[in-house]
Amino acid sequence: MNIEDLKQVISKNLENTNEEFKRVFHGRGNFYEEFKYLTIDSIDKILFIVLFEEIEKNIEDEIIGFLKEFLESSRHESIVLQRRYLEKAPSELIVGEIDYNLIAIENSLKYKISFTNKNIGFFPDMKIGHKFIEDESKGKSVLNLFSYTCAFSISALKGGAKKVVNVDMSKGALTQGRTNHHLNNFDTSNVQFMPYNILKSWSRIRKAGPYDIIVIDPPSFQKGSFAATKDYEKIVKKLSQLASPRCMILCALNAPELDTNFIKNMFNEHASDFKFIKRLDNLDTFPSNNEEKSLKNLVFKRG
């Protein structure tokens, strides 16, 4: 794949973009080996470029150059570039202007985002997972573990959940999560925000249960707080104490080195009363050369 091929892929993916968030190029799944360092997102009227590796200046200039050309004939007005390979991953405004009260829209729901952080506050690859929880939540009590900015909570409330408990050790993320609820005009009287280390707070989490739906969406590795290889098992072991008799679990895993059997085997050994139902599809806009290395959303059900 060369620059001209890249230009054609992006041009095709930019067709019919609207205010909803859309990934228009995904190199991180190694489907496009020559550009595995690159992602480009359409966020309303912004094109957001992320470089995960330092590349030759002439290639960077060429990518930015043809995106500037796209601005002339598309609905987009601005280009933002993030150099993810640098410490703190600074973002740079290349063209246009930015309203720093930025909103991303997914499944018609609104999420506050920021280009001043390493992660903008929103993970677009989880769109199908969010919609799945929305569709399953009517009248349910939902536990959202590693809630970050509470996208699953908002999806559950849209679907008619009677109660949601969000748990994340980052108070800042939960504060943004509250903002996201207000952006979507959701009443938070039936929503709890617990700023706890999940692995040390089981009694508090259990007290607010039992739960009809449990979402487990941890980082694959976060220094000092969570490592999937050793800590995911600790969560699975606690599920029977948290779950209602017909509880459904959505387990997310985004670690390329761990496959679906990593989770299935843990359930077989430590939570055998939950049976594997299915794996959710990934978005077509996030192609991968190996599905076992891509995002894995596995559904289990008790009873």
PDB file of C-alpha atoms in Angstrom:
ATOM      1  CA  MET A   1       0.000   0.000   0.000  1.00  0.00           C
ATOM      2  CA  ASN A   2       1.398   3.392  -0.972  1.00  0.00           C
ATOM      3  CA  ILE A   3       0.344   6.975  -0.317  1.00  0.00           C
ATOM      4  CA  GLU A   4      -2.017   7.003  -3.307  1.00  0.00           C
ATOM      5  CA  ASP A   5      -3.754   3.845  -2.022  1.00  0.00           C
ATOM      6  CA  LEU A   6      -4.033   5.452   1.412  1.00  0.00           C
ATOM      7  CA  LYS A   7      -5.581   8.544  -0.135  1.00  0.00           C
ATOM      8  CA  GLN A   8      -8.196   6.437  -1.949  1.00  0.00           C
ATOM      9  CA  VAL A   9      -9.158   4.503   1.206  1.00  0.00           C
ATOM     10  CA  ILE A  10      -9.568   7.704   3.207  1.00  0.00           C
ATOM     11  CA  SER A  11     -11.473   9.420   0.409  1.00  0.00           C
ATOM     12  CA  LYS A  12     -13.946   6.528   0.201  1.00  0.00           C
ATOM     13  CA  ASN A  13     -14.372   6.375   3.992  1.00  0.00           C
ATOM     14  CA  LEU A  14     -15.013  10.110   4.174  1.00  0.00           C
ATOM     15  CA  GLU A  15     -18.074   9.731   1.967  1.00  0.00           C
ATOM     16  CA  ASN A  16     -21.323  10.247   3.851  1.00  0.00           C
ATOM     17  CA  THR A  17     -19.631  11.330   7.063  1.00  0.00           C
ATOM     18  CA  ASN A  18     -21.835  13.404   9.332  1.00  0.00           C
ATOM     19  CA  GLU A  19     -21.760  14.654  12.910  1.00  0.00           C
ATOM     20  CA  GLU A  20     -21.411  11.075  14.217  1.00  0.00           C
ATOM     21  CA  PHE A  21     -17.900   9.911  15.085  1.00  0.00           C
ATOM     22  CA  LYS A  22     -16.376   7.731  12.369  1.00  0.00           C
ATOM     23  CA  ARG A  23     -12.933   6.198  11.971  1.00  0.00           C
ATOM     24  CA  VAL A  24     -11.882   6.886   8.402  1.00  0.00           C
ATOM     25  CA  PHE A  25      -8.536   5.116   8.596  1.00  0.00           C
ATOM     26  CA  HIS A  26      -7.394   2.435  11.043  1.00  0.00           C
ATOM     27  CA  GLY A  27      -3.836   1.265  10.725  1.00  0.00           C
ATOM     28  CA  ARG A  28      -3.507  -0.129  14.248  1.00  0.00           C
ATOM     29  CA  GLY A  29      -4.978  -3.503  13.341  1.00  0.00           C
ATOM     30  CA  ASN A  30      -2.062  -4.123  10.918  1.00  0.00           C
ATOM     31  CA  PHE A  31      -4.562  -4.621   8.096  1.00  0.00           C
ATOM     32  CA  TYR A  32      -2.657  -1.841   6.339  1.00  0.00           C
ATOM     33  CA  GLU A  33       0.856  -2.905   7.308  1.00  0.00           C
ATOM     34  CA  GLU A  34       2.640   0.072   5.728  1.00  0.00           C
ATOM     35  CA  PHE A  35       0.551   2.538   7.744  1.00  0.00           C
ATOM     36  CA  LYS A  36       0.157   0.660  11.040  1.00  0.00           C
ATOM     37  CA  TYR A  37       1.254   3.798  12.881  1.00  0.00           C
ATOM     38  CA  LEU A  38      -1.719   5.883  11.690  1.00  0.00           C
ATOM     39  CA  THR A  39      -5.346   6.469  12.607  1.00  0.00           C
ATOM     40  CA  ILE A  40      -7.657   9.206  11.304  1.00  0.00           C
ATOM     41  CA  ASP A  41     -11.063  10.032  12.764  1.00  0.00           C
ATOM     42  CA  SER A  42     -13.929  12.214  11.617  1.00  0.00           C
ATOM     43  CA  ILE A  43     -15.312  14.018  14.662  1.00  0.00           C
ATOM     44  CA  ASP A  44     -18.110  16.194  13.341  1.00  0.00           C
ATOM     45  CA  LYS A  45     -16.169  18.861  11.401  1.00  0.00           C
ATOM     46  CA  ILE A  46     -12.711  17.846  12.647  1.00  0.00           C
ATOM     47  CA  LEU A  47     -10.250  15.398  11.103  1.00  0.00           C
ATOM     48  CA  PHE A  48      -8.183  13.960  13.943  1.00  0.00           C
ATOM     49  CA  ILE A  49      -4.853  12.386  12.957  1.00  0.00           C
ATOM     50  CA  VAL A  50      -2.927  10.229  15.434  1.00  0.00           C
ATOM     51  CA  LEU A  51       0.658   9.108  14.785  1.00  0.00           C
ATOM     52  CA  PHE A  52       1.767   6.240  17.023  1.00  0.00           C
ATOM     53  CA  GLU A  53       5.318   6.284  15.656  1.00  0.00           C
ATOM     54  CA  GLU A  54       7.656   8.997  14.467  1.00  0.00           C
ATOM     55  CA  ILE A  55       7.745   8.915  10.675  1.00  0.00           C
ATOM     56  CA  GLU A  56       9.724  10.608   7.935  1.00  0.00           C
ATOM     57  CA  LYS A  57       8.882  14.284   7.664  1.00  0.00           C
ATOM     58  CA  ASN A  58       8.060  14.075   3.948  1.00  0.00           C
ATOM     59  CA  ILE A  59       5.494  11.297   4.560  1.00  0.00           C
ATOM     60  CA  GLU A  60       3.898  13.227   7.406  1.00  0.00           C
ATOM     61  CA  ASP A  61       3.716  16.330   5.205  1.00  0.00           C
ATOM     62  CA  GLU A  62       2.140  14.325   2.383  1.00  0.00           C
ATOM     63  CA  ILE A  63      -0.574  12.879   4.633  1.00  0.00           C
ATOM     64  CA  ILE A  64      -1.389  16.308   6.069  1.00  0.00           C
ATOM     65  CA  GLY A  65      -1.243  17.819   2.582  1.00  0.00           C
ATOM     66  CA  PHE A  66      -3.885  15.603   1.019  1.00  0.00           C
ATOM     67  CA  LEU A  67      -6.124  15.933   4.089  1.00  0.00           C
ATOM     68  CA  LYS A  68      -5.971  19.700   3.625  1.00  0.00           C
ATOM     69  CA  GLU A  69      -7.149  19.124   0.060  1.00  0.00           C
ATOM     70  CA  PHE A  70     -10.109  17.113   1.391  1.00  0.00           C
ATOM     71  CA  LEU A  71     -11.194  20.113   3.461  1.00  0.00           C
ATOM     72  CA  GLU A  72     -11.934  22.027   0.274  1.00  0.00           C
ATOM     73  CA  SER A  73     -14.665  19.609  -0.789  1.00  0.00           C
ATOM     74  CA  SER A  74     -15.854  18.030   2.471  1.00  0.00           C
ATOM     75  CA  ARG A  75     -17.891  19.176   5.492  1.00  0.00           C
ATOM     76  CA  HIS A  76     -14.742  19.233   7.618  1.00  0.00           C
ATOM     77  CA  GLU A  77     -13.167  22.516   8.675  1.00  0.00           C
ATOM     78  CA  SER A  78     -10.239  21.629  10.969  1.00  0.00           C
ATOM     79  CA  ILE A  79      -7.320  19.202  11.272  1.00  0.00           C
ATOM     80  CA  VAL A  80      -5.796  18.180  14.620  1.00  0.00           C
ATOM     81  CA  LEU A  81      -2.631  16.068  14.868  1.00  0.00           C
ATOM     82  CA  GLN A  82      -1.643  14.061  17.944  1.00  0.00           C
ATOM     83  CA  ARG A  83       1.873  12.630  18.248  1.00  0.00           C
ATOM     84  CA  ARG A  84       1.100   9.641  20.460  1.00  0.00           C
ATOM     85  CA  TYR A  85       4.727   8.536  20.507  1.00  0.00           C
ATOM     86  CA  LEU A  86       5.781  11.605  22.500  1.00  0.00           C
ATOM     87  CA  GLU A  87       5.495  11.932  26.269  1.00  0.00           C
ATOM     88  CA  LYS A  88       2.036  13.284  27.213  1.00  0.00           C
ATOM     89  CA  ALA A  89       1.037  12.865  23.525  1.00  0.00           C
ATOM     90  CA  PRO A  90       0.537  16.546  22.680  1.00  0.00           C
ATOM     91  CA  SER A  91      -2.031  17.573  20.071  1.00  0.00           C
ATOM     92  CA  GLU A  92      -1.470  20.309  17.512  1.00  0.00           C
ATOM     93  CA  LEU A  93      -4.035  22.314  15.567  1.00  0.00           C
ATOM     94  CA  ILE A  94      -2.924  22.139  11.922  1.00  0.00           C
ATOM     95  CA  VAL A  95      -5.807  23.907  10.180  1.00  0.00           C
ATOM     96  CA  GLY A  96      -8.941  25.734  11.323  1.00  0.00           C
ATOM     97  CA  GLU A  97     -10.244  26.365  14.821  1.00  0.00           C
ATOM     98  CA  ILE A  98     -11.253  24.237  17.802  1.00  0.00           C
ATOM     99  CA  ASP A  99     -14.109  24.785  20.188  1.00  0.00           C
ATOM    100  CA  TYR A 100     -12.702  23.429  23.425  1.00  0.00           C
ATOM    101  CA  ASN A 101     -16.195  22.399  24.536  1.00  0.00           C
ATOM    102  CA  LEU A 102     -15.884  19.528  22.104  1.00  0.00           C
ATOM    103  CA  ILE A 103     -18.494  16.811  21.746  1.00  0.00           C
ATOM    104  CA  ALA A 104     -18.274  13.408  20.045  1.00  0.00           C
ATOM    105  CA  ILE A 105     -21.547  11.781  18.987  1.00  0.00           C
ATOM    106  CA  GLU A 106     -22.058   8.019  18.869  1.00  0.00           C
ATOM    107  CA  ASN A 107     -25.388   6.219  18.479  1.00  0.00           C
ATOM    108  CA  SER A 108     -26.939   9.707  18.871  1.00  0.00           C
ATOM    109  CA  LEU A 109     -25.410  10.069  22.354  1.00  0.00           C
ATOM    110  CA  LYS A 110     -23.040  12.891  23.272  1.00  0.00           C
ATOM    111  CA  TYR A 111     -19.607  12.591  24.917  1.00  0.00           C
ATOM    112  CA  LYS A 112     -17.347  15.389  26.065  1.00  0.00           C
ATOM    113  CA  ILE A 113     -13.845  15.019  24.599  1.00  0.00           C
ATOM    114  CA  SER A 114     -10.564  16.884  24.941  1.00  0.00           C
ATOM    115  CA  PHE A 115      -7.465  17.033  22.771  1.00  0.00           C
ATOM    116  CA  THR A 116      -5.369  18.081  25.787  1.00  0.00           C
ATOM    117  CA  ASN A 117      -5.311  14.514  27.158  1.00  0.00           C
ATOM    118  CA  LYS A 118      -3.544  11.409  25.855  1.00  0.00           C
ATOM    119  CA  ASN A 119      -6.941   9.709  25.516  1.00  0.00           C
ATOM    120  CA  ILE A 120      -9.602  12.098  24.294  1.00  0.00           C
ATOM    121  CA  GLY A 121     -12.221  10.662  26.678  1.00  0.00           C
ATOM    122  CA  PHE A 122     -13.982   8.302  24.318  1.00  0.00           C
ATOM    123  CA  PHE A 123     -13.162   4.903  22.759  1.00  0.00           C
ATOM    124  CA  PRO A 124     -14.920   4.618  19.367  1.00  0.00           C
ATOM    125  CA  ASP A 125     -14.097   0.942  18.763  1.00  0.00           C
ATOM    126  CA  MET A 126     -16.669   0.032  21.455  1.00  0.00           C
ATOM    127  CA  LYS A 127     -19.677   1.351  19.508  1.00  0.00           C
ATOM    128  CA  ILE A 128     -21.236  -2.095  18.961  1.00  0.00           C
ATOM    129  CA  GLY A 129     -20.671  -2.984  22.630  1.00  0.00           C
ATOM    130  CA  HIS A 130     -22.389   0.220  23.729  1.00  0.00           C
ATOM    131  CA  LYS A 131     -25.366  -0.501  21.469  1.00  0.00           C
ATOM    132  CA  PHE A 132     -25.569  -4.080  22.773  1.00  0.00           C
ATOM    133  CA  ILE A 133     -25.849  -2.833  26.359  1.00  0.00           C
ATOM    134  CA  GLU A 134     -28.425  -0.243  25.321  1.00  0.00           C
ATOM    135  CA  ASP A 135     -30.557  -2.980  23.740  1.00  0.00           C
ATOM    136  CA  GLU A 136     -30.314  -5.287  26.783  1.00  0.00           C
ATOM    137  CA  SER A 137     -30.784  -2.824  29.663  1.00  0.00           C
ATOM    138  CA  LYS A 138     -34.505  -2.136  29.898  1.00  0.00           C
ATOM    139  CA  GLY A 139     -35.555  -2.474  33.530  1.00  0.00           C
ATOM    140  CA  LYS A 140     -32.136  -3.865  34.527  1.00  0.00           C
ATOM    141  CA  SER A 141     -29.641  -3.053  37.266  1.00  0.00           C
ATOM    142  CA  VAL A 142     -26.245  -2.492  35.611  1.00  0.00           C
ATOM    143  CA  LEU A 143     -22.719  -2.582  37.051  1.00  0.00           C
ATOM    144  CA  ASN A 144     -20.141  -0.766  34.934  1.00  0.00           C
ATOM    145  CA  LEU A 145     -16.623  -1.767  36.037  1.00  0.00           C
ATOM    146  CA  PHE A 146     -13.679   0.365  34.857  1.00  0.00           C
ATOM    147  CA  SER A 147     -16.291   2.851  33.750  1.00  0.00           C
ATOM    148  CA  TYR A 148     -13.850   5.588  32.646  1.00  0.00           C
ATOM    149  CA  THR A 149     -16.123   8.416  31.377  1.00  0.00           C
ATOM    150  CA  CYS A 150     -19.270   6.260  31.709  1.00  0.00           C
ATOM    151  CA  ALA A 151     -20.181   5.497  28.082  1.00  0.00           C
ATOM    152  CA  PHE A 152     -21.758   2.176  29.054  1.00  0.00           C
ATOM    153  CA  SER A 153     -23.792   3.898  31.772  1.00  0.00           C
ATOM    154  CA  ILE A 154     -25.202   6.383  29.277  1.00  0.00           C
ATOM    155  CA  SER A 155     -25.998   3.575  26.833  1.00  0.00           C
ATOM    156  CA  ALA A 156     -27.743   1.591  29.578  1.00  0.00           C
ATOM    157  CA  LEU A 157     -29.851   4.592  30.615  1.00  0.00           C
ATOM    158  CA  LYS A 158     -30.843   5.215  27.016  1.00  0.00           C
ATOM    159  CA  GLY A 159     -32.005   1.606  26.931  1.00  0.00           C
ATOM    160  CA  GLY A 160     -34.139   2.068  30.057  1.00  0.00           C
ATOM    161  CA  ALA A 161     -31.936   0.718  32.863  1.00  0.00           C
ATOM    162  CA  LYS A 162     -33.477   1.194  36.304  1.00  0.00           C
ATOM    163  CA  LYS A 163     -30.099   1.620  38.014  1.00  0.00           C
ATOM    164  CA  VAL A 164     -26.427   1.957  37.029  1.00  0.00           C
ATOM    165  CA  VAL A 165     -23.339   1.754  39.241  1.00  0.00           C
ATOM    166  CA  ASN A 166     -20.123   3.126  37.720  1.00  0.00           C
ATOM    167  CA  VAL A 167     -16.806   2.189  39.318  1.00  0.00           C
ATOM    168  CA  ASP A 168     -13.433   3.686  38.379  1.00  0.00           C
ATOM    169  CA  MET A 169     -10.468   4.742  40.484  1.00  0.00           C
ATOM    170  CA  SER A 170     -10.063   7.955  38.444  1.00  0.00           C
ATOM    171  CA  LYS A 171     -12.144  10.723  40.017  1.00  0.00           C
ATOM    172  CA  GLY A 172     -11.422  12.887  36.969  1.00  0.00           C
ATOM    173  CA  ALA A 173     -12.894  10.292  34.605  1.00  0.00           C
ATOM    174  CA  LEU A 174     -16.016   9.968  36.762  1.00  0.00           C
ATOM    175  CA  THR A 175     -16.408  13.744  36.839  1.00  0.00           C
ATOM    176  CA  GLN A 176     -16.362  13.720  33.055  1.00  0.00           C
ATOM    177  CA  GLY A 177     -18.800  10.821  33.208  1.00  0.00           C
ATOM    178  CA  ARG A 178     -21.247  12.955  35.200  1.00  0.00           C
ATOM    179  CA  THR A 179     -20.861  15.671  32.566  1.00  0.00           C
ATOM    180  CA  ASN A 180     -21.683  13.120  29.860  1.00  0.00           C
ATOM    181  CA  HIS A 181     -24.882  12.159  31.689  1.00  0.00           C
ATOM    182  CA  HIS A 182     -25.936  15.808  31.897  1.00  0.00           C
ATOM    183  CA  LEU A 183     -25.066  16.398  28.228  1.00  0.00           C
ATOM    184  CA  ASN A 184     -27.618  13.734  27.365  1.00  0.00           C
ATOM    185  CA  ASN A 185     -30.214  15.043  29.837  1.00  0.00           C
ATOM    186  CA  PHE A 186     -30.211  11.877  31.946  1.00  0.00           C
ATOM    187  CA  ASP A 187     -31.427  11.998  35.526  1.00  0.00           C
ATOM    188  CA  THR A 188     -28.571  10.699  37.703  1.00  0.00           C
ATOM    189  CA  SER A 189     -30.711   9.981  40.773  1.00  0.00           C
ATOM    190  CA  ASN A 190     -30.559   6.290  39.837  1.00  0.00           C
ATOM    191  CA  VAL A 191     -26.834   6.398  38.981  1.00  0.00           C
ATOM    192  CA  GLN A 192     -23.926   5.876  41.371  1.00  0.00           C
ATOM    193  CA  PHE A 193     -20.326   6.967  40.785  1.00  0.00           C
ATOM    194  CA  MET A 194     -17.828   5.032  42.902  1.00  0.00           C
ATOM    195  CA  PRO A 195     -14.228   6.385  42.811  1.00  0.00           C
ATOM    196  CA  TYR A 196     -12.681   3.145  44.050  1.00  0.00           C
ATOM    197  CA  ASN A 197      -9.970   0.678  43.195  1.00  0.00           C
ATOM    198  CA  ILE A 198     -12.189  -2.183  42.080  1.00  0.00           C
ATOM    199  CA  LEU A 199      -9.862  -4.910  43.288  1.00  0.00           C
ATOM    200  CA  LYS A 200      -9.966  -3.488  46.831  1.00  0.00           C
ATOM    201  CA  SER A 201     -13.641  -2.509  47.049  1.00  0.00           C
ATOM    202  CA  TRP A 202     -15.688  -5.648  46.552  1.00  0.00           C
ATOM    203  CA  SER A 203     -17.829  -5.212  49.698  1.00  0.00           C
ATOM    204  CA  ARG A 204     -18.966  -1.705  48.617  1.00  0.00           C
ATOM    205  CA  ILE A 205     -19.687  -2.880  45.086  1.00  0.00           C
ATOM    206  CA  ARG A 206     -21.555  -5.971  46.292  1.00  0.00           C
ATOM    207  CA  LYS A 207     -23.679  -3.896  48.681  1.00  0.00           C
ATOM    208  CA  ALA A 208     -25.219  -1.984  45.736  1.00  0.00           C
ATOM    209  CA  GLY A 209     -26.114  -5.236  43.937  1.00  0.00           C
ATOM    210  CA  PRO A 210     -27.177  -7.734  42.834  1.00  0.00           C
ATOM    211  CA  TYR A 211     -26.755  -6.806  39.177  1.00  0.00           C
ATOM    212  CA  ASP A 212     -28.606  -8.038  36.097  1.00  0.00           C
ATOM    213  CA  ILE A 213     -25.857  -6.843  33.730  1.00  0.00           C
ATOM    214  CA  ILE A 214     -22.148  -6.496  34.504  1.00  0.00           C
ATOM    215  CA  VAL A 215     -19.751  -4.781  32.109  1.00  0.00           C
ATOM    216  CA  ILE A 216     -16.033  -5.509  32.528  1.00  0.00           C
ATOM    217  CA  ASP A 217     -13.986  -3.170  30.329  1.00  0.00           C
ATOM    218  CA  PRO A 218     -10.537  -2.796  31.912  1.00  0.00           C
ATOM    219  CA  PRO A 219      -7.317  -1.428  30.456  1.00  0.00           C
ATOM    220  CA  SER A 220      -5.139  -4.311  29.287  1.00  0.00           C
ATOM    221  CA  PHE A 221      -2.355  -2.837  31.413  1.00  0.00           C
ATOM    222  CA  GLN A 222      -2.224   0.146  33.724  1.00  0.00           C
ATOM    223  CA  LYS A 223       0.938   0.416  35.775  1.00  0.00           C
ATOM    224  CA  GLY A 224       0.320  -0.022  39.480  1.00  0.00           C
ATOM    225  CA  SER A 225      -3.416  -0.727  39.192  1.00  0.00           C
ATOM    226  CA  PHE A 226      -4.338  -3.412  36.642  1.00  0.00           C
ATOM    227  CA  ALA A 227      -2.699  -6.055  34.492  1.00  0.00           C
ATOM    228  CA  ALA A 228      -5.086  -8.299  32.559  1.00  0.00           C
ATOM    229  CA  THR A 229      -2.761 -11.299  32.751  1.00  0.00           C
ATOM    230  CA  LYS A 230      -3.073 -11.518  36.549  1.00  0.00           C
ATOM    231  CA  ASP A 231      -5.981  -9.280  37.606  1.00  0.00           C
ATOM    232  CA  TYR A 232      -8.809 -10.225  35.220  1.00  0.00           C
ATOM    233  CA  GLU A 233      -9.097 -13.551  37.029  1.00  0.00           C
ATOM    234  CA  LYS A 234      -9.703 -11.742  40.340  1.00  0.00           C
ATOM    235  CA  ILE A 235     -12.783 -10.093  38.861  1.00  0.00           C
ATOM    236  CA  VAL A 236     -14.181 -13.287  37.338  1.00  0.00           C
ATOM    237  CA  LYS A 237     -13.874 -15.031  40.716  1.00  0.00           C
ATOM    238  CA  LYS A 238     -16.160 -12.398  42.306  1.00  0.00           C
ATOM    239  CA  LEU A 239     -18.923 -12.441  39.689  1.00  0.00           C
ATOM    240  CA  SER A 240     -21.150 -15.032  41.360  1.00  0.00           C
ATOM    241  CA  GLN A 241     -21.334 -12.821  44.479  1.00  0.00           C
ATOM    242  CA  LEU A 242     -22.367  -9.763  42.447  1.00  0.00           C
ATOM    243  CA  ALA A 243     -24.753 -11.268  39.906  1.00  0.00           C
ATOM    244  CA  SER A 244     -28.490 -11.845  39.880  1.00  0.00           C
ATOM    245  CA  PRO A 245     -29.705 -15.368  38.931  1.00  0.00           C
ATOM    246  CA  ARG A 246     -30.023 -14.488  35.207  1.00  0.00           C
ATOM    247  CA  CYS A 247     -27.175 -12.003  35.036  1.00  0.00           C
ATOM    248  CA  MET A 248     -25.486 -11.256  31.721  1.00  0.00           C
ATOM    249  CA  ILE A 249     -21.797 -10.305  31.527  1.00  0.00           C
ATOM    250  CA  LEU A 250     -20.050  -8.335  28.792  1.00  0.00           C
ATOM    251  CA  CYS A 251     -16.295  -8.944  29.025  1.00  0.00           C
ATOM    252  CA  ALA A 252     -14.052  -6.671  26.988  1.00  0.00           C
ATOM    253  CA  LEU A 253     -10.379  -7.331  26.287  1.00  0.00           C
ATOM    254  CA  ASN A 254      -8.163  -5.241  24.052  1.00  0.00           C
ATOM    255  CA  ALA A 255      -4.809  -6.926  24.626  1.00  0.00           C
ATOM    256  CA  PRO A 256      -3.350  -8.262  21.323  1.00  0.00           C
ATOM    257  CA  GLU A 257      -1.289 -10.872  23.166  1.00  0.00           C
ATOM    258  CA  LEU A 258      -4.370 -12.472  24.801  1.00  0.00           C
ATOM    259  CA  ASP A 259      -6.993 -14.355  22.783  1.00  0.00           C
ATOM    260  CA  THR A 260     -10.641 -15.205  23.440  1.00  0.00           C
ATOM    261  CA  ASN A 261      -9.699 -18.456  25.173  1.00  0.00           C
ATOM    262  CA  PHE A 262      -7.943 -16.421  27.857  1.00  0.00           C
ATOM    263  CA  ILE A 263     -11.367 -15.251  29.087  1.00  0.00           C
ATOM    264  CA  LYS A 264     -13.321 -18.407  28.254  1.00  0.00           C
ATOM    265  CA  ASN A 265     -10.909 -20.577  30.236  1.00  0.00           C
ATOM    266  CA  MET A 266     -11.167 -18.264  33.256  1.00  0.00           C
ATOM    267  CA  PHE A 267     -14.955 -18.561  33.242  1.00  0.00           C
ATOM    268  CA  ASN A 268     -14.782 -22.339  32.905  1.00  0.00           C
ATOM    269  CA  GLU A 269     -12.481 -22.537  35.926  1.00  0.00           C
ATOM    270  CA  HIS A 270     -13.753 -19.756  38.202  1.00  0.00           C
ATOM    271  CA  ALA A 271     -17.334 -18.902  37.121  1.00  0.00           C
ATOM    272  CA  SER A 272     -18.737 -22.042  35.531  1.00  0.00           C
ATOM    273  CA  ASP A 273     -22.332 -20.998  36.292  1.00  0.00           C
ATOM    274  CA  PHE A 274     -21.920 -18.436  33.486  1.00  0.00           C
ATOM    275  CA  LYS A 275     -22.096 -19.855  29.969  1.00  0.00           C
ATOM    276  CA  PHE A 276     -20.509 -18.317  26.899  1.00  0.00           C
ATOM    277  CA  ILE A 277     -23.167 -16.926  24.530  1.00  0.00           C
ATOM    278  CA  LYS A 278     -21.331 -15.109  21.737  1.00  0.00           C
ATOM    279  CA  ARG A 279     -18.603 -12.711  20.707  1.00  0.00           C
ATOM    280  CA  LEU A 280     -19.784  -9.342  19.416  1.00  0.00           C
ATOM    281  CA  ASP A 281     -18.644  -8.262  15.968  1.00  0.00           C
ATOM    282  CA  ASN A 282     -16.140  -5.448  15.621  1.00  0.00           C
ATOM    283  CA  LEU A 283     -16.813  -2.373  13.493  1.00  0.00           C
ATOM    284  CA  ASP A 284     -15.883  -2.637   9.819  1.00  0.00           C
ATOM    285  CA  THR A 285     -14.058   0.667  10.227  1.00  0.00           C
ATOM    286  CA  PHE A 286     -11.537  -1.043  12.545  1.00  0.00           C
ATOM    287  CA  PRO A 287     -10.109  -3.749  10.234  1.00  0.00           C
ATOM    288  CA  SER A 288      -7.547  -6.207  11.582  1.00  0.00           C
ATOM    289  CA  ASN A 289      -5.314  -8.824  10.054  1.00  0.00           C
ATOM    290  CA  ASN A 290      -5.997 -11.093  13.047  1.00  0.00           C
ATOM    291  CA  GLU A 291      -9.324 -10.975  14.906  1.00  0.00           C
ATOM    292  CA  GLU A 292      -7.781 -12.663  17.933  1.00  0.00           C
ATOM    293  CA  LYS A 293      -5.478  -9.661  18.325  1.00  0.00           C
ATOM    294  CA  SER A 294      -8.282  -7.123  17.951  1.00  0.00           C
ATOM    295  CA  LEU A 295     -10.916  -5.981  20.461  1.00  0.00           C
ATOM    296  CA  LYS A 296     -12.713  -8.938  22.017  1.00  0.00           C
ATOM    297  CA  ASN A 297     -16.238  -8.450  23.448  1.00  0.00           C
ATOM    298  CA  LEU A 298     -17.510 -11.716  24.899  1.00  0.00           C
ATOM    299  CA  VAL A 299     -21.010 -12.239  26.289  1.00  0.00           C
ATOM    300  CA  PHE A 300     -21.722 -14.727  29.096  1.00  0.00           C
ATOM    301  CA  LYS A 301     -25.007 -15.493  30.840  1.00  0.00           C
ATOM    302  CA  ARG A 302     -25.820 -17.106  34.164  1.00  0.00           C
ATOM    303  CA  GLY A 303     -28.361 -19.872  34.374  1.00  0.00           C
TER     304      GLY A 303
END
